[in-house]
Coordinates of C-alpha atoms in Angstrom, one line a residue:
X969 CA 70.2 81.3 108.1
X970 CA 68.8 84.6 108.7
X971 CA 67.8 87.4 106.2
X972 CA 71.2 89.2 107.0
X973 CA 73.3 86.3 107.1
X974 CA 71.7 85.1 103.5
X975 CA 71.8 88.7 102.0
X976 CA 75.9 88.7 103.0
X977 CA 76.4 85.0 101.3
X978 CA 74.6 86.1 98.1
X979 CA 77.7 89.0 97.9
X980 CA 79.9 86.9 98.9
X981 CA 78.9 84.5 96.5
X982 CA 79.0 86.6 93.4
X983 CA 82.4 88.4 94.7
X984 CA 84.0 85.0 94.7
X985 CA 82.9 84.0 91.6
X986 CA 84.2 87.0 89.8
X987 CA 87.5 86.6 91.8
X988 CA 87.6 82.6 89.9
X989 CA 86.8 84.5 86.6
X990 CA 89.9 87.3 87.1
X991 CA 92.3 84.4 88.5
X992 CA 91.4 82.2 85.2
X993 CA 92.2 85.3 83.1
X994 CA 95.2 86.3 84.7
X995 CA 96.8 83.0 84.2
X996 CA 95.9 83.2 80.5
X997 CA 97.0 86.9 79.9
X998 CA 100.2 85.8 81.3
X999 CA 100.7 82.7 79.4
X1000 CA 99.6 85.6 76.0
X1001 CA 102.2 87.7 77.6
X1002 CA 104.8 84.8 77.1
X1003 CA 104.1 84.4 74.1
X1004 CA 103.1 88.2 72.3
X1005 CA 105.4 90.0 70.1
X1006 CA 106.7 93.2 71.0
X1007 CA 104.5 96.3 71.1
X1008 CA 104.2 98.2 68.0
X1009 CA 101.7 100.5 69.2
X1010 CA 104.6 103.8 69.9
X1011 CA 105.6 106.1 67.0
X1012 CA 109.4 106.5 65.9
X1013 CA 110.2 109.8 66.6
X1014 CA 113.0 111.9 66.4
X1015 CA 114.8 112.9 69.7
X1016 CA 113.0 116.6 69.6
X1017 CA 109.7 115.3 68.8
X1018 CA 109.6 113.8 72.3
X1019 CA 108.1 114.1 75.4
X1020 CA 110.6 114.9 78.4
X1021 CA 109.8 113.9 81.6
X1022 CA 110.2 114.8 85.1
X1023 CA 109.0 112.5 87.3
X1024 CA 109.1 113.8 91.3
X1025 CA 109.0 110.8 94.2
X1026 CA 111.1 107.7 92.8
X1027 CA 110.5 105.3 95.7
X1028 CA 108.4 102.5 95.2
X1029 CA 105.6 103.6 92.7
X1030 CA 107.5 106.9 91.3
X1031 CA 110.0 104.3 90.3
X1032 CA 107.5 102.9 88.6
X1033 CA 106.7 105.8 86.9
X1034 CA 110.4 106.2 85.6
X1035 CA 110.9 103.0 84.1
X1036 CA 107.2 103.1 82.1
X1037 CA 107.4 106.7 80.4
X1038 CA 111.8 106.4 79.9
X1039 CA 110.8 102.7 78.2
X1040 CA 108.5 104.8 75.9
X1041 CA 109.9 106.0 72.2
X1042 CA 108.1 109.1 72.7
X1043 CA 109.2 110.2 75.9
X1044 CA 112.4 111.0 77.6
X1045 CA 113.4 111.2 81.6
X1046 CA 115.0 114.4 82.2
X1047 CA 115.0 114.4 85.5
X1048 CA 114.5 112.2 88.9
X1049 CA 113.4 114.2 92.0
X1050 CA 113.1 112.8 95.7
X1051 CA 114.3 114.8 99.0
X1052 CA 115.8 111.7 99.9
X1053 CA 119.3 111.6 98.1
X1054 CA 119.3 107.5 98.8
X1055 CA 116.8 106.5 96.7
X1056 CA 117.5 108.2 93.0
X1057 CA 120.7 107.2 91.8
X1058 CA 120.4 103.4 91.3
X1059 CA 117.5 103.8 89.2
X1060 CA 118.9 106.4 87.5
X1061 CA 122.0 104.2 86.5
X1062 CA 119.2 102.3 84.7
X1063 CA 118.0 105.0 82.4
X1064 CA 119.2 106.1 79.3
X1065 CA 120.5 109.1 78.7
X1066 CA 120.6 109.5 82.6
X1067 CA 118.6 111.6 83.9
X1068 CA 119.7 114.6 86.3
X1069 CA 119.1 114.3 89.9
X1070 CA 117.4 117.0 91.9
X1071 CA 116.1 117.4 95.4
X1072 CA 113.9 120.1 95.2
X1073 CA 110.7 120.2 92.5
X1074 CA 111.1 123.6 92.3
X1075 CA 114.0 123.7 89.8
X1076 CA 112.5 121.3 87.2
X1077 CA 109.7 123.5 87.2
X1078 CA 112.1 126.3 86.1
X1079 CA 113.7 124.2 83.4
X1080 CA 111.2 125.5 80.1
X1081 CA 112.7 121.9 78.1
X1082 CA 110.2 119.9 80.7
X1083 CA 106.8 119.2 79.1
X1084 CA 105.5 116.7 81.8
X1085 CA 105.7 116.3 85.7
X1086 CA 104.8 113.0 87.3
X1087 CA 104.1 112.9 90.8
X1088 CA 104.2 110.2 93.1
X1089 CA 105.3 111.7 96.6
X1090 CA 103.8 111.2 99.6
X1091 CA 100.0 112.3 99.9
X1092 CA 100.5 115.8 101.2
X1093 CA 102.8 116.9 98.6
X1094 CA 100.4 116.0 95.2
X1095 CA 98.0 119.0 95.4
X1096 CA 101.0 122.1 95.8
X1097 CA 103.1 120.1 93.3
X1098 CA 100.6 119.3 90.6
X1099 CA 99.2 123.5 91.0
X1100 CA 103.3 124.8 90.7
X1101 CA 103.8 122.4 88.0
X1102 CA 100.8 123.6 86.0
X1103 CA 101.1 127.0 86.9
X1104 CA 104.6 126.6 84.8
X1105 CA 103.2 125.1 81.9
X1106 CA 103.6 121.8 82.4
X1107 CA 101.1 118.9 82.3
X1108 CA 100.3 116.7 85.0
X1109 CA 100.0 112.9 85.9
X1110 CA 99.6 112.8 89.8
X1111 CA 98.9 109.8 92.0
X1112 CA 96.2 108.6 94.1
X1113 CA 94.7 109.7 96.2
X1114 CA 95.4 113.4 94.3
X1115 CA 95.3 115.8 97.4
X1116 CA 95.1 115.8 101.2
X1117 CA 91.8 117.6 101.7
X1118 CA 89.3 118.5 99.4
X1119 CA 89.8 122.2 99.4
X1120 CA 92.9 121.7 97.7
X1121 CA 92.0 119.4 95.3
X1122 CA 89.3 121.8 93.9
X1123 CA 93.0 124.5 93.7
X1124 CA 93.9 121.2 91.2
X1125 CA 90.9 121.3 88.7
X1126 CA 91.5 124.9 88.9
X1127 CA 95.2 124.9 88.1
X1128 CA 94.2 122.6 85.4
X1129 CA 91.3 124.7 83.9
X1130 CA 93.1 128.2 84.0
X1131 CA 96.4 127.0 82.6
X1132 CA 94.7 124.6 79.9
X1133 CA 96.9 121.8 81.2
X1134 CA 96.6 118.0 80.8
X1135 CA 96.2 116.7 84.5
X1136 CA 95.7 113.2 84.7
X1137 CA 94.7 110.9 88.3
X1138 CA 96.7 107.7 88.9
X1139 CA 93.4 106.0 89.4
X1140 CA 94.6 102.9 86.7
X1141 CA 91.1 101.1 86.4
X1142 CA 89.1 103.6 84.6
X1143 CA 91.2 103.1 81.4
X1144 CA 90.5 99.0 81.7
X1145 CA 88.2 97.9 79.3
X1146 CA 86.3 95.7 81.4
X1147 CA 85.7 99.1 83.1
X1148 CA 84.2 100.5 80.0
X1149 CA 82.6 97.8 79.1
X1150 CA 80.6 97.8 82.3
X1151 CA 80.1 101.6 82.3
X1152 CA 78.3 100.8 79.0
X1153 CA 76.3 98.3 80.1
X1154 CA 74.8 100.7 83.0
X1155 CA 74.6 103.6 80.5
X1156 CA 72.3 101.9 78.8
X1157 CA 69.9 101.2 81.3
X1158 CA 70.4 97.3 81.2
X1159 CA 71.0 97.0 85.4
X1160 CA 67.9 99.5 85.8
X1161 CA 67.7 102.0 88.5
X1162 CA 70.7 101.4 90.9
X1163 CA 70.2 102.0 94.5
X1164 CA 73.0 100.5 96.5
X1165 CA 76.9 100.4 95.5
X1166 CA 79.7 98.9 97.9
X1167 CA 83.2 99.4 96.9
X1168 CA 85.7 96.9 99.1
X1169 CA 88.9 96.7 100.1
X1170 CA 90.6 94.6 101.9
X1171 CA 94.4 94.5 102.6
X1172 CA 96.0 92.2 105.3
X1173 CA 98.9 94.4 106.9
X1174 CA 101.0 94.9 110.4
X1175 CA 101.3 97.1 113.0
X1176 CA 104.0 99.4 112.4
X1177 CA 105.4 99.5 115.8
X1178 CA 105.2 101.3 119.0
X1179 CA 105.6 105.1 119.0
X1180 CA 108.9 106.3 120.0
X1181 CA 111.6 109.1 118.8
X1182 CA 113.3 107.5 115.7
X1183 CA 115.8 109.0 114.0
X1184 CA 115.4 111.0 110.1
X1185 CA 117.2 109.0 108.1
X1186 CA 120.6 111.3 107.4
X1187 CA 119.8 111.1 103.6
X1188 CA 116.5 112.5 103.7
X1189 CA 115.9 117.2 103.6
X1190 CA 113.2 116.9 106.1
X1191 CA 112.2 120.4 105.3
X1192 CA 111.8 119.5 102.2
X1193 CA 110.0 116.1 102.4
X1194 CA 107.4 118.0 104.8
X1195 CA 106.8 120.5 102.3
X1196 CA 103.1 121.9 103.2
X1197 CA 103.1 119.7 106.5
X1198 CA 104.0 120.1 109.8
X1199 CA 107.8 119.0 110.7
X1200 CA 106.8 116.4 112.7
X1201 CA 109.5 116.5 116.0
X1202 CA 110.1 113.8 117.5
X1203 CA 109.5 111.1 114.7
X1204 CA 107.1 108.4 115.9
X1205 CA 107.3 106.1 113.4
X1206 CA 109.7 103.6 113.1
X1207 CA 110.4 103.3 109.5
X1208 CA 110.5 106.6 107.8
X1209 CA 109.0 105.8 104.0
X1210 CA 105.8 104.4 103.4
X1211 CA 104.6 104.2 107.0
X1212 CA 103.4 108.1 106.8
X1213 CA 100.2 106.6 105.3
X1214 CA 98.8 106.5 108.9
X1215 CA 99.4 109.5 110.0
X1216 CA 96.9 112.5 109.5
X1217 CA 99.8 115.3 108.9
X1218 CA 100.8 113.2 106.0
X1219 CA 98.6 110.1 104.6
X1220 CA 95.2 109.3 104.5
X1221 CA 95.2 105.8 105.9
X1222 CA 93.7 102.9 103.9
X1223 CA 90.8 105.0 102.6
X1224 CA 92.7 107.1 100.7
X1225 CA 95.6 104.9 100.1
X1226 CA 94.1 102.0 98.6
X1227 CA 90.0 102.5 99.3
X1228 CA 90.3 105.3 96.6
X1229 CA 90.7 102.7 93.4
X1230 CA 87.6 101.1 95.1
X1231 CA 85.4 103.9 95.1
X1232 CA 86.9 105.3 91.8
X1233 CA 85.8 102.2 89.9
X1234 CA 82.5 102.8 91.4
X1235 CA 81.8 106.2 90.1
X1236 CA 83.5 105.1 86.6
X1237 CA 80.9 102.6 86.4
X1238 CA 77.7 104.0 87.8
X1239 CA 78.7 107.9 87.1
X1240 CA 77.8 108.5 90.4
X1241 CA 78.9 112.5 90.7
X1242 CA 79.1 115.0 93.4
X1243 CA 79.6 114.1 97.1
X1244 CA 76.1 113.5 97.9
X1245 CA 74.0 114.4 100.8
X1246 CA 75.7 113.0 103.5
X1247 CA 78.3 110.7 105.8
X1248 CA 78.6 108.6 108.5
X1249 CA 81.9 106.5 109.8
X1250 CA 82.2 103.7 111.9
X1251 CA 85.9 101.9 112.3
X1252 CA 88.8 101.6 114.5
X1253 CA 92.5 101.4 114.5
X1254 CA 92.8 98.0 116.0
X1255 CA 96.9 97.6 115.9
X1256 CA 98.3 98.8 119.3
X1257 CA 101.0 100.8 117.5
X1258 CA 101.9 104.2 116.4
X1259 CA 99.8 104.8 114.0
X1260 CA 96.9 107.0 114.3
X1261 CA 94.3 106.1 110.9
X1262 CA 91.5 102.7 111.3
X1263 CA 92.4 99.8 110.0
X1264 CA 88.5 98.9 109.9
X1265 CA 86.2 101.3 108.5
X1266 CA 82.7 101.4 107.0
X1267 CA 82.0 104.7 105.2
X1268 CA 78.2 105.7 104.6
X1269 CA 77.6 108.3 101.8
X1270 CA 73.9 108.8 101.2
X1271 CA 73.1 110.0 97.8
X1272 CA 69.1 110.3 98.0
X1273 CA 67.9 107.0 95.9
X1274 CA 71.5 105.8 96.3
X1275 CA 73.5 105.0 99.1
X1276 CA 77.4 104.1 98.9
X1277 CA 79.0 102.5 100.9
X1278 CA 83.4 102.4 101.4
X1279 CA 84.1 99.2 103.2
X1280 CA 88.1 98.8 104.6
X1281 CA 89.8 95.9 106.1
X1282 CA 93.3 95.3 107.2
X1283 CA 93.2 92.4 109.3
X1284 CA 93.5 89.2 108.2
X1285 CA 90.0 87.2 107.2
X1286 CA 89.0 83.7 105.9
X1287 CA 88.0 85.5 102.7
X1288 CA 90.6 85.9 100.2
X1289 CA 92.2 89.8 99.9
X1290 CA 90.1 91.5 97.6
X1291 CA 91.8 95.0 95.3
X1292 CA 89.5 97.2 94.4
X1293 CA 86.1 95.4 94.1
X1294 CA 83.1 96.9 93.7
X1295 CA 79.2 95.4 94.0
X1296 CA 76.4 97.7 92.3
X1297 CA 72.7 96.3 92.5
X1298 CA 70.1 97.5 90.6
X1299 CA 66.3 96.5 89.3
X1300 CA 67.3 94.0 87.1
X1301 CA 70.3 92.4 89.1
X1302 CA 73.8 93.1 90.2
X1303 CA 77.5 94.0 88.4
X1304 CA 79.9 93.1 90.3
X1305 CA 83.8 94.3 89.1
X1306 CA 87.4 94.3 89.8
X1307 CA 90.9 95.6 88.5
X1308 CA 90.5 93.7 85.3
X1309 CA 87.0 91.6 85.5
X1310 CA 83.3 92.6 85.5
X1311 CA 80.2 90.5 85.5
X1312 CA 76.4 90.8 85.4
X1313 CA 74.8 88.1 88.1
X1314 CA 70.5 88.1 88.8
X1315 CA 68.8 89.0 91.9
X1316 CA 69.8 85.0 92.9
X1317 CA 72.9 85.8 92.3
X1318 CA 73.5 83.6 89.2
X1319 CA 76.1 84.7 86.4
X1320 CA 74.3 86.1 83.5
X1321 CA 77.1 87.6 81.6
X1322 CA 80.8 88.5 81.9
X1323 CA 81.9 92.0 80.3
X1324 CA 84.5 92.9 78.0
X1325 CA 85.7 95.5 76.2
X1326 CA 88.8 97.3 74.9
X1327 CA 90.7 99.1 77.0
X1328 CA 94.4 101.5 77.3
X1329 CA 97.5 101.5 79.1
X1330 CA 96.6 104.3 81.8
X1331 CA 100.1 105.7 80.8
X1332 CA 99.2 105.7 77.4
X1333 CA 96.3 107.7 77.8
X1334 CA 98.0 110.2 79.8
X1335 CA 100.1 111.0 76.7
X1336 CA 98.2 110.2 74.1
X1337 CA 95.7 113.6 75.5
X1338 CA 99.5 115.5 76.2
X1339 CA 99.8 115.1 72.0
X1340 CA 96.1 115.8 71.4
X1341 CA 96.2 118.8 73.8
X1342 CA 92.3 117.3 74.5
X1343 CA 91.4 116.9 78.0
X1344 CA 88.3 114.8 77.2
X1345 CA 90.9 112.1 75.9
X1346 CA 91.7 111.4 79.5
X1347 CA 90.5 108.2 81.1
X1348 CA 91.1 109.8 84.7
X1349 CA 90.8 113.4 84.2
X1350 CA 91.0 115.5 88.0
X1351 CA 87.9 116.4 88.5
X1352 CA 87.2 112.7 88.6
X1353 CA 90.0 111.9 91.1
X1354 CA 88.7 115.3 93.2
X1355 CA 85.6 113.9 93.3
X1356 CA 86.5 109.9 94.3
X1357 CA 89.2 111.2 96.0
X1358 CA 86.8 113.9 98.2
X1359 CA 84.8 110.8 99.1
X1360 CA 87.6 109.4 101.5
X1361 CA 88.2 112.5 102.9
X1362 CA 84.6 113.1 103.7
X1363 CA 85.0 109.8 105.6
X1364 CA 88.0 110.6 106.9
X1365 CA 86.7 113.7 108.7
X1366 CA 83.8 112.0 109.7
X1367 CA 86.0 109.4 111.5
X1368 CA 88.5 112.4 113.0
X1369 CA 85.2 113.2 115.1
X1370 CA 83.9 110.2 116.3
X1371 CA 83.7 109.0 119.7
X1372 CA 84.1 105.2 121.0
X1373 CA 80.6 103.7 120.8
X1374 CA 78.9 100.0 121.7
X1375 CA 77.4 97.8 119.1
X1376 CA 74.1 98.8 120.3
X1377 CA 74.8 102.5 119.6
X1378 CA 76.3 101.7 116.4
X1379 CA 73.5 99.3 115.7
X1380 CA 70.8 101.8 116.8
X1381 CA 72.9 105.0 114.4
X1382 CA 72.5 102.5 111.3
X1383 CA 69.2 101.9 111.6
X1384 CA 68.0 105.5 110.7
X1385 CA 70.1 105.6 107.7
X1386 CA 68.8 105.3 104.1
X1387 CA 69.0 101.5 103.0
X1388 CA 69.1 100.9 106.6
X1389 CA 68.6 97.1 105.9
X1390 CA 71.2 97.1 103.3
X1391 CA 73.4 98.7 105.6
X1392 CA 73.0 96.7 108.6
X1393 CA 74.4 93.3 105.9
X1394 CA 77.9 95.1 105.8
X1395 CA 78.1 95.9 109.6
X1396 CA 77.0 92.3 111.0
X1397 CA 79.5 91.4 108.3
X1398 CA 82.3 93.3 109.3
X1399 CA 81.4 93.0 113.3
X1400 CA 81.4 89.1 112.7
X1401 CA 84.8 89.5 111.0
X1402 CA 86.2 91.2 114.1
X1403 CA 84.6 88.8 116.7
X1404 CA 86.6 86.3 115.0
X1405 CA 90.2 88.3 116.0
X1406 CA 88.9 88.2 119.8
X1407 CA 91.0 85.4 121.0
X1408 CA 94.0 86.6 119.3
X1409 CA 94.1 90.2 120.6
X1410 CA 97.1 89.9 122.9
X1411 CA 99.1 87.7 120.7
X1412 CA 99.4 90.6 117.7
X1413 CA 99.5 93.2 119.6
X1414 CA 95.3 94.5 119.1
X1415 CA 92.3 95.7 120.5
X1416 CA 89.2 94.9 119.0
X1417 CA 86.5 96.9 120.5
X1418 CA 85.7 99.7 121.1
X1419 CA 85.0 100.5 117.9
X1420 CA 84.0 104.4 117.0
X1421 CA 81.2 106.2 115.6
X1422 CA 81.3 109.3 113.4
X1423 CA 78.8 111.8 113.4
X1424 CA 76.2 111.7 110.5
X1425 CA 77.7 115.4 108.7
X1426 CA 75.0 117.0 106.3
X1427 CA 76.9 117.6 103.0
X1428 CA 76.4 120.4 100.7
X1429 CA 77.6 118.9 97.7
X1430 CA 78.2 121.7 95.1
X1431 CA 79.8 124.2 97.4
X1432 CA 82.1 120.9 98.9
X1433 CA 81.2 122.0 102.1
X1434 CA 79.0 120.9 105.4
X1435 CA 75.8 122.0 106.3
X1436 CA 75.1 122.9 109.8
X1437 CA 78.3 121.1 111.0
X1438 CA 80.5 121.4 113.9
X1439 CA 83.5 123.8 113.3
X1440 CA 85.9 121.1 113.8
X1441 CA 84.1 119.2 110.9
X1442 CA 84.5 122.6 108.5
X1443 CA 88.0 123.5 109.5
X1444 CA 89.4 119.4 108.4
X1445 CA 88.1 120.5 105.0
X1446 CA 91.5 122.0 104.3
X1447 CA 94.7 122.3 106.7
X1448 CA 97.2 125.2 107.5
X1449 CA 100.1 125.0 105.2
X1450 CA 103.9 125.9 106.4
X1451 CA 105.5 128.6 104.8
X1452 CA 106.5 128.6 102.0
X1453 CA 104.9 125.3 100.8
X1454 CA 101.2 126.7 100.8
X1455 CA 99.0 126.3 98.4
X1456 CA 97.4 129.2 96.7
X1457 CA 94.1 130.8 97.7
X1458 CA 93.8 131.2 94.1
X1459 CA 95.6 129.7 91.6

């Protein structure tokens, strides 16, 4: 066994040891859950003395969002909003006293009895929605990933500073309290100096089918589900919802999608902030479909004494799916977390201590700052969620301009990087992990190599800009918006 190949099974070691930890405690909050009482932890207020609630995109997670705050005694639904006149009136039906069912955002913003806008549209919608929300006085609880490039997200933590509204991201994991408890233990210097963080995430998924001209489904205002993006003719995607995440007009691919709670946790934990000095992308879209984002990717942010690294993977592996998990090593050993689990392990790689701590329904939090009017009661405040969130796009861009590449080049590229060592442990990884799809190219529908290599763009981290990039790298920090969805210059 190599250096490389030893270095890899000490993470994957302590990764799947914390994984037996979270499955042990999952099974024995759920067996707790069968047997708690009911919460007692929401005041009995009077019907004016709540908080009404619009909540915009009802599909999927926004649906989720419905049935959470409408379940609450402080909070009522007053409204359901989704351009797609299929998908609100079921869950509606479920909700007491109904709420009223709108198409377009713009008319709960007008209504002065909403307090609070929750937003779980597609990606390209959160920024302009979350900045015309708060610019009517209403506070804000937006999803992951919060924008669609990182100018606009900076127009967000504006919105959010001029109007003195509550903005909170949907980044779940930073209220956890294994999450504090492990931000703790690095605040006080216990893990010593840090130098190298990996957040993971891998998904198994499908391709999505080949491009063609599909039809809009008859339900759906197209004008109005585009909003601030392009209207897309002729529709290549076969299904309309949820397959938008792999297209650049609209999603952000797996980075953004998923990779963000990753990376998140990360900066939670360590307090890694700004966007450091700069990134580098290797990855590919291996599915032979219509879809346009990678499906592997290995993001490299150098921070000076740090370097991050965003690791994605969407085909299938011998190693179980992993959330968000994140490995941090510092002088004294590594913390390795999850969703709901974080432990302290030695430079060996043997446990040394499990950490706990008391955490918050993300929800919860959210309105508990709404009553406080505080924004420092926030768990996921967005600046935060600009920040994590800025970090996919960085790799995003980075992969928009990269050009196919052999494992030599990629290889040679690495090797001048910061923690070039460190570095070269995830990519044998992840190149070992494709190797093994080789022989099964042809039968799902893939193509394994090429992959592609990103240029390494200089980052000027405090103006959230490049340095001495090429103007196709500057003008992906932001996008042209269609009239009349266009977010504000200033807000």
């Amino acid at each position: 066994m190599n250096k490389l190949t030893r270095r890899a099974f000490l993470e994957q070691s302590m990764i799947a040891t914390l994984l037996a930890i979270e499955a042990t405690e999952r099974r024995l909050r759920a067996e707790q859950g069968r047997q708690a009482s009911p919460a007692k932890d929401q005041p009995r207020l009077s019907p004016n003395e709540r908080i009404t609630v619009a909540v915009i995109g009802v599909r999927g997670r926004g649906a989720d969002h419905a049935r959470i705050f409408a379940s609450r005694k402080d909070c009522q639904v007053l409204y359901l909003c989704d351009c797609d006149r299929a998908v609100g009136p079921a869950l509606a039906e479920k909700i007491t006293p109904r709420p009223k069912l709108v198409e377009d955002m713009r008319e709960i913003f007008e209504d002065p009895r909403v307090d609070v806008v929750s937003i779980a549209t597609p990606d390209h919608w959160h920024a302009l929605a979350a900045i015309w929300a708060m610019q009517k006085g209403k506070d804000v609880y937006v999803e992951k990933p919060v924008s669609h490039n990182i100018w606009e997200g900076r127009r967000m933590v504006q919105a959010m500073q001029k109007y003195l509204r509550i903005c909170q991201a949907g980044t779940q994991h930073r209220s956890t309290g294994s999450a504090q408890a492990a931000a703790q233990y690095i605040q006080e210097g216990k893990l010593g100096k840090i130098d190298w963080i990996v957040s993971f995430m891998y998904r198994p998924r499908s391709p999505i089918g080949p491009p063609g001209d599909y039809p809009i489904p008859e339900t759906v205002n197209y004008d109005l589900w585009c909003g601030p993006a392009p209207m897309q003719r002729p529709l290549r995607r076969k299904n309309f919802h949820y397959d938008w995440h792999w297209f650049w007009d609209y999603g952000n691919g797996e980075l953004g999608n998923n990779g963000i709670h990753a990376v998140d946790l990360a900066r939670k934990i360590t307090g890694l902030q700004g966007l450091g000095q700069s990134v580098l992308t290797i990855g590919a879209r291996h599915f032979q479909d219509a879809g346009e984002t990678p499906n592997s990717q290995l993001v490299i942010h150098d921070f000076g004494q740090i370097t991050l690294v965003q690791e994605i993977r969407n085909l299938p592996s011998d190693q179980p799916p992993l959330g968000a998990v994140v490995l941090i090593r510092g002088e004294a050993g590594y913390l390795v977390a999850t969703w709901n689990t974080a432990a302290v392990f030695d430079r060996e790689g043997k446990l040394v201590e499990k950490l706990q701590g008391k955490g918050e329904d993300h929800f919860a939090n959210f309105l508990r700052a709404v009553w406080s009017r505080n924004p420092a009661d926030l768990s996921a405040p967005i600046l935060e969620g600009h920040i994590s969130t800025s970090l996919t796009h960085l790799g995003k861009i980075s992969y928009r301009l990269s050009q196919p590449a052999s494992n030599a080049e990629i290889r040679k590229a690495l090797e001048k990087l910061p923690h070039a060592e460190d570095v070269l442990v995830r990519w044998e990884s992840l190149r070992q992990h494709l190797e093994s799809h080789v022989a099964n190219e042809a039968k799902i529908g893939m193509k394994i190599w090429p992959l592609r290599l990103g240029p390494v763009l200089k980052v000027d981290s405090e103006k959230e800009t490049f340095i001495d990039a090429p103007t196709e790298a500057t003008a992906l920090l932001r996008r042209q918006y269609r009239p009349p969805y266009v977010v504000p210059e200033e807000v």
